[in-house]
Amino acid sequence: MSIRTLDDLLAEGVSGRRVLVRADLNVPLDKQSGAITDDGRIRAVLPTLGALVEAGAKVVVCSHLGRPKGAPDPQFSLGPVAGRLGELLGAPVHFATDTVGESARSTVAGLADGQIALLENLRFNAGETSKDEAERGAFADQLAAFGDAYVDDAFGAVHRKHASVFDVPARLPHVAGRLVLREVEVLSKLTGDPERPYVVVLGGSKVSDKLAVIEALLPTVDRLLIGGGMCFTFLKAQGLEVGTSLLEKDMVETCRNLLERANGKILLPVDVVVADAFAPDAAHDTVRVDGIPSHRLGLDVGPETVAGFSAALSQAKTIFWNGPMGVFEMPAFAAGTRGVAEAITKADAFSVVGGGDSAAAVRALGLDDSSFGHISTGGGASLEYLEGKTLPGIAALEN
């Protein structure tokens, strides 16, 4: 790739210049208290922000949070993020209570060298996600007015053709931040010539969400381990009873074809934890996959499956993991995800956790981030990169 980097920008000098940074501060919030439950994405952008502050830039950070409908919505305010970002930086973060309005203009205008401002949620403005190029472009013009240069450090958003990701770089000198650069370097290892055996673990709820990446990976991986809710559609394709488990009936034939083409590369669960209901306190026990009762649903992979998956992972030299093995948020159904995650950490392999729920599971289960080779900040973006798709945010930086 021919992309200019943050180091290129710093070499030119940024002291006294306004630098607009697109970050991915889309952190999970507790529904009751509004508190941040995982600040991993905030921490991930600190190296870029810290370097700009140290170099004397006037740093203007923008991000989205959640999926508001193009208008202000208090439950998706970036206010709590501004507070946490300030704590981590050890310096105040000036928060604008709108995105490109009076508060944003005055906040940016008041910045001194080496200070940081955070704009309110980009998606409070319909122009951010608009499919109308004129509307999106008009919003991009307003955002670009806050910067003399642009840094994209929001890997979790580079697969979106949004104003702050795709249109702003066309209006300002632009570079990739340290996080984006690291993500692309890591994922390039997986799509280039990975050290073998190359083992991929896929989980999550729906086959349809992962079909494109399965199609792209099958020719290149040595083993593909499938757990999570999506495994039941594959089990159904083998003619097994899956009870009331999550099932995509329209994907059964697709899964049957994938299994036929896989030449034994796909490894499916041999036992699962079934429950009477989707509830943390539901009665549950472990059964073989050919013995799932018709009135029960699978919520995790079983211990024999964990052992089999762990054996495959122990032989790997390269591992990519995306998607939990079960409903890890409920302690009764977290053992599968924990077991597979621990097996990845023990393998003598370069391991990549593909963001999203997988990264959340690592932290929720108390596993050490540093025991994985890389934890991506972008679930959807990392999958689309592995599929070989052109990512709009990366393409914009290359131009």
One Martini backbone bead per residue (centre of mass of N, CA, C, O) as a GRO file, in nm:
protein
  399
    1MET     BB    1   0.098   0.035   0.019
    2SER     BB    2   0.030   0.397  -0.042
    3ILE     BB    3   0.076   0.525   0.275
    4ARG     BB    4   0.064   0.769   0.482
    5THR     BB    5   0.195   0.859   0.798
    6LEU     BB    6   0.233   0.986   1.104
    7ASP     BB    7   0.541   1.021   1.075
    8ASP     BB    8   0.523   1.205   0.831
    9LEU     BB    9   0.368   1.433   0.972
   10LEU     BB   10   0.569   1.483   1.207
   11ALA     BB   11   0.813   1.559   1.022
   12GLU     BB   12   0.667   1.828   0.921
   13GLY     BB   13   0.494   1.936   1.143
   14VAL     BB   14   0.233   2.027   1.412
   15SER     BB   15   0.279   2.280   1.546
   16GLY     BB   16  -0.023   2.462   1.569
   17ARG     BB   17  -0.186   2.245   1.436
   18ARG     BB   18  -0.473   2.105   1.302
   19VAL     BB   19  -0.587   1.773   1.397
   20LEU     BB   20  -0.790   1.533   1.248
   21VAL     BB   21  -0.933   1.257   1.431
   22ARG     BB   22  -1.029   0.936   1.349
   23ALA     BB   23  -1.199   0.748   1.575
   24ASP     BB   24  -1.276   0.445   1.778
   25LEU     BB   25  -1.528   0.507   2.042
   26ASN     BB   26  -1.715   0.235   2.033
   27VAL     BB   27  -1.828   0.173   2.330
   28PRO     BB   28  -1.944  -0.001   2.585
   29LEU     BB   29  -2.254   0.034   2.768
   30ASP     BB   30  -2.434   0.060   3.039
   31LYS     BB   31  -2.775   0.068   3.050
   32GLN     BB   32  -2.810   0.194   3.335
   33SER     BB   33  -2.541   0.388   3.393
   34GLY     BB   34  -2.341   0.448   3.127
   35ALA     BB   35  -2.095   0.291   3.164
   36ILE     BB   36  -1.791   0.180   3.084
   37THR     BB   37  -1.700  -0.170   3.008
   38ASP     BB   38  -1.484  -0.106   2.759
   39ASP     BB   39  -1.162   0.067   2.686
   40GLY     BB   40  -0.997  -0.049   2.440
   41ARG     BB   41  -1.046   0.170   2.212
   42ILE     BB   42  -0.918   0.403   2.365
   43ARG     BB   43  -0.635   0.281   2.407
   44ALA     BB   44  -0.565   0.233   2.098
   45VAL     BB   45  -0.534   0.566   2.038
   46LEU     BB   46  -0.305   0.682   2.224
   47PRO     BB   47  -0.044   0.684   2.049
   48THR     BB   48  -0.147   0.900   1.852
   49LEU     BB   49  -0.236   1.125   2.047
   50GLY     BB   50   0.029   1.151   2.207
   51ALA     BB   51   0.210   1.237   1.966
   52LEU     BB   52   0.053   1.499   1.897
   53VAL     BB   53   0.073   1.641   2.168
   54GLU     BB   54   0.385   1.637   2.192
   55ALA     BB   55   0.402   1.806   1.907
   56GLY     BB   56   0.169   2.051   1.938
   57ALA     BB   57  -0.109   1.986   1.864
   58LYS     BB   58  -0.443   2.041   1.757
   59VAL     BB   59  -0.677   1.813   1.873
   60VAL     BB   60  -0.943   1.659   1.674
   61VAL     BB   61  -1.193   1.446   1.778
   62CYS     BB   62  -1.371   1.176   1.609
   63SER     BB   63  -1.692   0.990   1.650
   64HIS     BB   64  -1.875   0.710   1.715
   65LEU     BB   65  -2.192   0.585   1.883
   66GLY     BB   66  -2.358   0.365   1.778
   67ARG     BB   67  -2.723   0.402   1.639
   68PRO     BB   68  -2.819   0.667   1.562
   69LYS     BB   69  -3.075   0.865   1.364
   70GLY     BB   70  -2.938   1.156   1.289
   71ALA     BB   71  -2.972   1.237   1.601
   72PRO     BB   72  -2.991   1.333   1.902
   73ASP     BB   73  -2.885   1.096   2.177
   74PRO     BB   74  -2.805   1.062   2.501
   75GLN     BB   75  -2.722   0.746   2.504
   76PHE     BB   76  -2.483   0.840   2.267
   77SER     BB   77  -2.287   0.995   2.419
   78LEU     BB   78  -1.935   1.108   2.448
   79GLY     BB   79  -1.891   1.213   2.737
   80PRO     BB   80  -1.769   0.961   2.889
   81VAL     BB   81  -1.525   0.940   2.694
   82ALA     BB   82  -1.389   1.206   2.760
   83GLY     BB   83  -1.327   1.134   3.051
   84ARG     BB   84  -1.155   0.876   2.998
   85LEU     BB   85  -0.948   1.000   2.808
   86GLY     BB   86  -0.835   1.201   3.018
   87GLU     BB   87  -0.735   0.992   3.219
   88LEU     BB   88  -0.535   0.842   3.022
   89LEU     BB   89  -0.374   1.116   2.943
   90GLY     BB   90  -0.359   1.333   3.182
   91ALA     BB   91  -0.581   1.526   3.040
   92PRO     BB   92  -0.787   1.740   2.923
   93VAL     BB   93  -1.105   1.713   2.751
   94HIS     BB   94  -1.264   1.890   2.515
   95PHE     BB   95  -1.620   1.918   2.495
   96ALA     BB   96  -1.849   1.890   2.239
   97THR     BB   97  -2.212   1.915   2.217
   98ASP     BB   98  -2.141   1.899   1.914
   99THR     BB   99  -2.025   1.852   1.586
  100VAL     BB  100  -2.066   2.149   1.389
  101GLY     BB  101  -2.133   2.368   1.580
  102GLU     BB  102  -2.089   2.606   1.810
  103SER     BB  103  -1.936   2.428   2.012
  104ALA     BB  104  -1.726   2.318   1.815
  105ARG     BB  105  -1.607   2.587   1.718
  106SER     BB  106  -1.522   2.699   2.001
  107THR     BB  107  -1.350   2.461   2.095
  108VAL     BB  108  -1.143   2.464   1.865
  109ALA     BB  109  -1.061   2.770   1.889
  110GLY     BB  110  -0.956   2.721   2.207
  111LEU     BB  111  -0.708   2.574   2.133
  112ALA     BB  112  -0.408   2.469   2.232
  113ASP     BB  113  -0.117   2.356   2.228
  114GLY     BB  114  -0.161   2.014   2.310
  115GLN     BB  115  -0.467   1.990   2.273
  116ILE     BB  116  -0.801   1.840   2.332
  117ALA     BB  117  -1.082   1.746   2.130
  118LEU     BB  118  -1.433   1.637   2.146
  119LEU     BB  119  -1.676   1.538   1.953
  120GLU     BB  120  -1.971   1.469   1.896
  121ASN     BB  121  -2.156   1.243   1.762
  122LEU     BB  122  -2.162   1.189   1.425
  123ARG     BB  123  -2.460   1.041   1.419
  124PHE     BB  124  -2.618   1.317   1.482
  125ASN     BB  125  -2.557   1.332   1.172
  126ALA     BB  126  -2.688   1.241   0.866
  127GLY     BB  127  -2.426   1.286   0.685
  128GLU     BB  128  -2.239   1.051   0.776
  129THR     BB  129  -2.443   0.798   0.647
  130SER     BB  130  -2.512   0.893   0.382
  131LYS     BB  131  -2.596   0.808   0.038
  132ASP     BB  132  -2.576   1.105  -0.020
  133GLU     BB  133  -2.316   1.277  -0.148
  134ALA     BB  134  -2.397   1.569  -0.083
  135GLU     BB  135  -2.461   1.537   0.218
  136ARG     BB  136  -2.191   1.411   0.295
  137GLY     BB  137  -2.010   1.639   0.180
  138ALA     BB  138  -2.116   1.871   0.359
  139PHE     BB  139  -2.020   1.743   0.624
  140ALA     BB  140  -1.721   1.716   0.544
  141ASP     BB  141  -1.668   2.018   0.520
  142GLN     BB  142  -1.717   2.083   0.822
  143LEU     BB  143  -1.500   1.897   0.937
  144ALA     BB  144  -1.249   1.998   0.769
  145ALA     BB  145  -1.249   2.288   0.906
  146PHE     BB  146  -1.094   2.159   1.175
  147GLY     BB  147  -0.845   2.105   0.968
  148ASP     BB  148  -0.504   2.061   0.829
  149ALA     BB  149  -0.529   1.755   0.907
  150TYR     BB  150  -0.555   1.386   0.863
  151VAL     BB  151  -0.643   1.108   1.085
  152ASP     BB  152  -0.668   0.755   1.061
  153ASP     BB  153  -0.772   0.549   1.368
  154ALA     BB  154  -1.046   0.373   1.251
  155PHE     BB  155  -1.070   0.057   1.183
  156GLY     BB  156  -1.377  -0.006   1.267
  157ALA     BB  157  -1.463   0.205   0.998
  158VAL     BB  158  -1.323   0.137   0.705
  159HIS     BB  159  -1.597  -0.021   0.587
  160ARG     BB  160  -1.713   0.275   0.567
  161LYS     BB  161  -1.907   0.513   0.369
  162HIS     BB  162  -1.819   0.782   0.536
  163ALA     BB  163  -1.748   1.102   0.584
  164SER     BB  164  -1.505   1.065   0.802
  165VAL     BB  165  -1.365   0.829   0.615
  166PHE     BB  166  -1.403   0.912   0.291
  167ASP     BB  167  -1.434   1.240   0.246
  168VAL     BB  168  -1.223   1.397   0.416
  169PRO     BB  169  -0.950   1.300   0.280
  170ALA     BB  170  -1.018   1.474   0.012
  171ARG     BB  171  -0.978   1.765   0.190
  172LEU     BB  172  -0.705   1.650   0.320
  173PRO     BB  173  -0.431   1.583   0.450
  174HIS     BB  174  -0.336   1.227   0.474
  175VAL     BB  175  -0.324   0.965   0.734
  176ALA     BB  176  -0.211   0.697   0.914
  177GLY     BB  177  -0.241   0.558   1.197
  178ARG     BB  178  -0.109   0.332   1.417
  179LEU     BB  179  -0.348   0.137   1.424
  180VAL     BB  180  -0.409   0.101   1.125
  181LEU     BB  181  -0.128   0.004   1.047
  182ARG     BB  182  -0.124  -0.248   1.230
  183GLU     BB  183  -0.374  -0.391   1.119
  184VAL     BB  184  -0.274  -0.421   0.825
  185GLU     BB  185  -0.017  -0.577   0.886
  186VAL     BB  186  -0.150  -0.822   1.021
  187LEU     BB  187  -0.361  -0.902   0.797
  188SER     BB  188  -0.146  -0.944   0.575
  189LYS     BB  189  -0.035  -1.207   0.694
  190LEU     BB  190  -0.302  -1.373   0.640
  191THR     BB  191  -0.317  -1.304   0.314
  192GLY     BB  192  -0.052  -1.405   0.239
  193ASP     BB  193   0.200  -1.605   0.412
  194PRO     BB  194   0.123  -1.808   0.633
  195GLU     BB  195   0.203  -1.986   0.886
  196ARG     BB  196   0.222  -2.336   0.927
  197PRO     BB  197  -0.051  -2.395   1.052
  198TYR     BB  198  -0.378  -2.265   0.958
  199VAL     BB  199  -0.612  -2.148   1.204
  200VAL     BB  200  -0.971  -2.114   1.220
  201VAL     BB  201  -1.207  -1.937   1.432
  202LEU     BB  202  -1.567  -1.964   1.431
  203GLY     BB  203  -1.842  -1.767   1.541
  204GLY     BB  204  -2.151  -1.705   1.643
  205SER     BB  205  -2.477  -1.693   1.507
  206LYS     BB  206  -2.430  -1.651   1.182
  207VAL     BB  207  -2.363  -1.767   0.871
  208SER     BB  208  -2.432  -1.517   0.693
  209ASP     BB  209  -2.206  -1.334   0.830
  210LYS     BB  210  -1.961  -1.566   0.736
  211LEU     BB  211  -1.966  -1.668   0.442
  212ALA     BB  212  -1.751  -1.498   0.291
  213VAL     BB  213  -1.508  -1.586   0.474
  214ILE     BB  214  -1.530  -1.885   0.426
  215GLU     BB  215  -1.491  -1.879   0.122
  216ALA     BB  216  -1.207  -1.735   0.138
  217LEU     BB  217  -1.059  -1.948   0.344
  218LEU     BB  218  -1.077  -2.246   0.255
  219PRO     BB  219  -0.826  -2.251   0.048
  220THR     BB  220  -0.603  -2.147   0.292
  221VAL     BB  221  -0.666  -2.332   0.514
  222ASP     BB  222  -0.629  -2.613   0.736
  223ARG     BB  223  -0.839  -2.512   0.963
  224LEU     BB  224  -1.204  -2.506   1.054
  225LEU     BB  225  -1.360  -2.377   1.338
  226ILE     BB  226  -1.704  -2.438   1.452
  227GLY     BB  227  -1.914  -2.229   1.646
  228GLY     BB  228  -2.174  -2.143   1.794
  229GLY     BB  229  -2.478  -2.079   1.653
  230MET     BB  230  -2.378  -2.162   1.357
  231CYS     BB  231  -2.341  -2.477   1.399
  232PHE     BB  232  -2.645  -2.573   1.365
  233THR     BB  233  -2.660  -2.551   1.057
  234PHE     BB  234  -2.442  -2.764   1.007
  235LEU     BB  235  -2.574  -2.996   1.162
  236LYS     BB  236  -2.829  -3.000   0.987
  237ALA     BB  237  -2.666  -3.068   0.722
  238GLN     BB  238  -2.608  -3.365   0.866
  239GLY     BB  239  -2.907  -3.451   0.990
  240LEU     BB  240  -2.951  -3.312   1.262
  241GLU     BB  241  -3.077  -3.247   1.565
  242VAL     BB  242  -3.143  -2.896   1.715
  243GLY     BB  243  -3.403  -2.812   1.805
  244THR     BB  244  -3.419  -2.467   1.932
  245SER     BB  245  -3.193  -2.373   1.790
  246LEU     BB  246  -3.018  -2.182   1.607
  247LEU     BB  247  -3.161  -2.131   1.267
  248GLU     BB  248  -3.078  -2.134   0.911
  249LYS     BB  249  -3.266  -2.269   0.674
  250ASP     BB  250  -3.146  -2.114   0.410
  251MET     BB  251  -2.835  -2.245   0.488
  252VAL     BB  252  -2.815  -2.556   0.474
  253GLU     BB  253  -2.722  -2.608   0.181
  254THR     BB  254  -2.468  -2.437   0.198
  255CYS     BB  255  -2.334  -2.606   0.423
  256ARG     BB  256  -2.326  -2.870   0.268
  257ASN     BB  257  -2.138  -2.764   0.045
  258LEU     BB  258  -1.902  -2.683   0.226
  259LEU     BB  259  -1.845  -2.965   0.342
  260GLU     BB  260  -1.781  -3.097   0.066
  261ARG     BB  261  -1.541  -2.884  -0.011
  262ALA     BB  262  -1.343  -2.910   0.252
  263ASN     BB  263  -1.188  -3.182   0.298
  264GLY     BB  264  -1.195  -3.183   0.633
  265LYS     BB  265  -1.138  -2.884   0.750
  266ILE     BB  266  -1.401  -2.898   0.904
  267LEU     BB  267  -1.479  -2.835   1.252
  268LEU     BB  268  -1.714  -2.972   1.467
  269PRO     BB  269  -1.909  -3.031   1.706
  270VAL     BB  270  -1.972  -3.309   1.952
  271ASP     BB  271  -2.068  -3.109   2.183
  272VAL     BB  272  -2.334  -2.965   2.394
  273VAL     BB  273  -2.503  -2.703   2.557
  274VAL     BB  274  -2.819  -2.744   2.699
  275ALA     BB  275  -3.142  -2.575   2.727
  276ASP     BB  276  -3.464  -2.459   2.821
  277ALA     BB  277  -3.340  -2.158   2.802
  278PHE     BB  278  -3.271  -1.810   2.749
  279ALA     BB  279  -3.092  -1.827   3.046
  280PRO     BB  280  -2.881  -1.808   3.319
  281ASP     BB  281  -3.089  -2.021   3.500
  282ALA     BB  282  -3.104  -2.253   3.319
  283ALA     BB  283  -3.148  -2.561   3.256
  284HIS     BB  284  -2.851  -2.781   3.213
  285ASP     BB  285  -2.661  -2.979   2.965
  286THR     BB  286  -2.462  -3.235   2.822
  287VAL     BB  287  -2.445  -3.330   2.470
  288ARG     BB  288  -2.459  -3.485   2.199
  289VAL     BB  289  -2.520  -3.394   1.869
  290ASP     BB  290  -2.709  -3.672   1.840
  291GLY     BB  291  -2.879  -3.566   2.136
  292ILE     BB  292  -3.079  -3.335   2.080
  293PRO     BB  293  -3.342  -3.210   2.206
  294SER     BB  294  -3.636  -3.076   2.071
  295HIS     BB  295  -3.680  -2.866   2.343
  296ARG     BB  296  -3.383  -2.766   2.305
  297LEU     BB  297  -3.093  -2.540   2.345
  298GLY     BB  298  -2.796  -2.424   2.223
  299LEU     BB  299  -2.519  -2.230   2.418
  300ASP     BB  300  -2.270  -2.436   2.382
  301VAL     BB  301  -1.983  -2.589   2.394
  302GLY     BB  302  -1.822  -2.869   2.479
  303PRO     BB  303  -1.553  -3.035   2.619
  304GLU     BB  304  -1.482  -3.213   2.372
  305THR     BB  305  -1.462  -2.979   2.177
  306VAL     BB  306  -1.242  -2.823   2.319
  307ALA     BB  307  -1.034  -3.051   2.294
  308GLY     BB  308  -1.033  -3.065   1.983
  309PHE     BB  309  -0.966  -2.769   1.928
  310SER     BB  310  -0.704  -2.761   2.098
  311ALA     BB  311  -0.548  -2.965   1.928
  312ALA     BB  312  -0.548  -2.798   1.668
  313LEU     BB  313  -0.415  -2.539   1.795
  314SER     BB  314  -0.142  -2.673   1.895
  315GLN     BB  315  -0.038  -2.693   1.577
  316ALA     BB  316  -0.028  -2.404   1.529
  317LYS     BB  317   0.113  -2.086   1.373
  318THR     BB  318  -0.174  -1.972   1.283
  319ILE     BB  319  -0.434  -1.747   1.419
  320PHE     BB  320  -0.795  -1.701   1.377
  321TRP     BB  321  -1.045  -1.513   1.573
  322ASN     BB  322  -1.419  -1.518   1.531
  323GLY     BB  323  -1.619  -1.566   1.775
  324PRO     BB  324  -1.806  -1.714   1.992
  325MET     BB  325  -1.905  -2.038   2.132
  326GLY     BB  326  -2.108  -1.870   2.317
  327VAL     BB  327  -2.289  -1.738   2.592
  328PHE     BB  328  -2.059  -1.566   2.770
  329GLU     BB  329  -2.240  -1.369   2.947
  330MET     BB  330  -2.312  -1.650   3.063
  331PRO     BB  331  -2.157  -1.850   3.283
  332ALA     BB  332  -2.289  -2.130   3.192
  333PHE     BB  333  -2.186  -2.037   2.867
  334ALA     BB  334  -1.840  -1.985   2.882
  335ALA     BB  335  -1.644  -2.236   2.856
  336GLY     BB  336  -1.590  -2.252   2.552
  337THR     BB  337  -1.458  -1.978   2.510
  338ARG     BB  338  -1.239  -2.008   2.723
  339GLY     BB  339  -1.104  -2.269   2.619
  340VAL     BB  340  -1.025  -2.161   2.339
  341ALA     BB  341  -0.870  -1.910   2.428
  342GLU     BB  342  -0.657  -2.065   2.597
  343ALA     BB  343  -0.549  -2.231   2.360
  344ILE     BB  344  -0.440  -1.991   2.202
  345THR     BB  345  -0.236  -1.891   2.423
  346LYS     BB  346  -0.068  -2.179   2.418
  347ALA     BB  347   0.014  -2.145   2.144
  348ASP     BB  348   0.277  -2.161   1.894
  349ALA     BB  349   0.150  -1.864   1.782
  350PHE     BB  350   0.005  -1.640   1.564
  351SER     BB  351  -0.245  -1.427   1.705
  352VAL     BB  352  -0.587  -1.331   1.606
  353VAL     BB  353  -0.832  -1.105   1.713
  354GLY     BB  354  -1.151  -1.014   1.550
  355GLY     BB  355  -1.299  -0.856   1.740
  356GLY     BB  356  -1.565  -0.765   1.896
  357ASP     BB  357  -1.682  -1.028   2.077
  358SER     BB  358  -1.399  -1.146   2.116
  359ALA     BB  359  -1.272  -0.908   2.265
  360ALA     BB  360  -1.488  -0.899   2.487
  361ALA     BB  361  -1.432  -1.185   2.596
  362VAL     BB  362  -1.143  -1.151   2.689
  363ARG     BB  363  -1.223  -0.935   2.908
  364ALA     BB  364  -1.465  -1.073   3.053
  365LEU     BB  365  -1.269  -1.336   3.126
  366GLY     BB  366  -0.975  -1.219   3.214
  367LEU     BB  367  -0.780  -1.201   2.987
  368ASP     BB  368  -0.471  -1.152   2.844
  369ASP     BB  369  -0.391  -0.955   2.588
  370SER     BB  370  -0.072  -1.037   2.564
  371SER     BB  371  -0.144  -1.353   2.481
  372PHE     BB  372  -0.185  -1.212   2.214
  373GLY     BB  373  -0.076  -1.092   1.922
  374HIS     BB  374  -0.375  -0.969   1.832
  375ILE     BB  375  -0.628  -0.712   1.886
  376SER     BB  376  -0.883  -0.616   1.726
  377THR     BB  377  -1.108  -0.327   1.661
  378GLY     BB  378  -1.234  -0.488   1.392
  379GLY     BB  379  -1.463  -0.703   1.297
  380GLY     BB  380  -1.581  -0.627   1.015
  381ALA     BB  381  -1.313  -0.525   0.891
  382SER     BB  382  -1.147  -0.788   0.919
  383LEU     BB  383  -1.332  -0.966   0.746
  384GLU     BB  384  -1.323  -0.795   0.484
  385TYR     BB  385  -1.022  -0.818   0.445
  386LEU     BB  386  -1.020  -1.136   0.422
  387GLU     BB  387  -1.218  -1.127   0.168
  388GLY     BB  388  -1.092  -0.882  -0.027
  389LYS     BB  389  -1.199  -0.614   0.023
  390THR     BB  390  -1.271  -0.290  -0.027
  391LEU     BB  391  -1.181  -0.028   0.188
  392PRO     BB  392  -1.276   0.292   0.197
  393GLY     BB  393  -1.069   0.407   0.411
  394ILE     BB  394  -0.815   0.296   0.268
  395ALA     BB  395  -0.859   0.413  -0.014
  396ALA     BB  396  -0.853   0.713   0.083
  397LEU     BB  397  -0.548   0.697   0.176
  398GLU     BB  398  -0.423   0.617  -0.108
  399ASN     BB  399  -0.509   0.888  -0.269
   0.00000   0.00000   0.00000
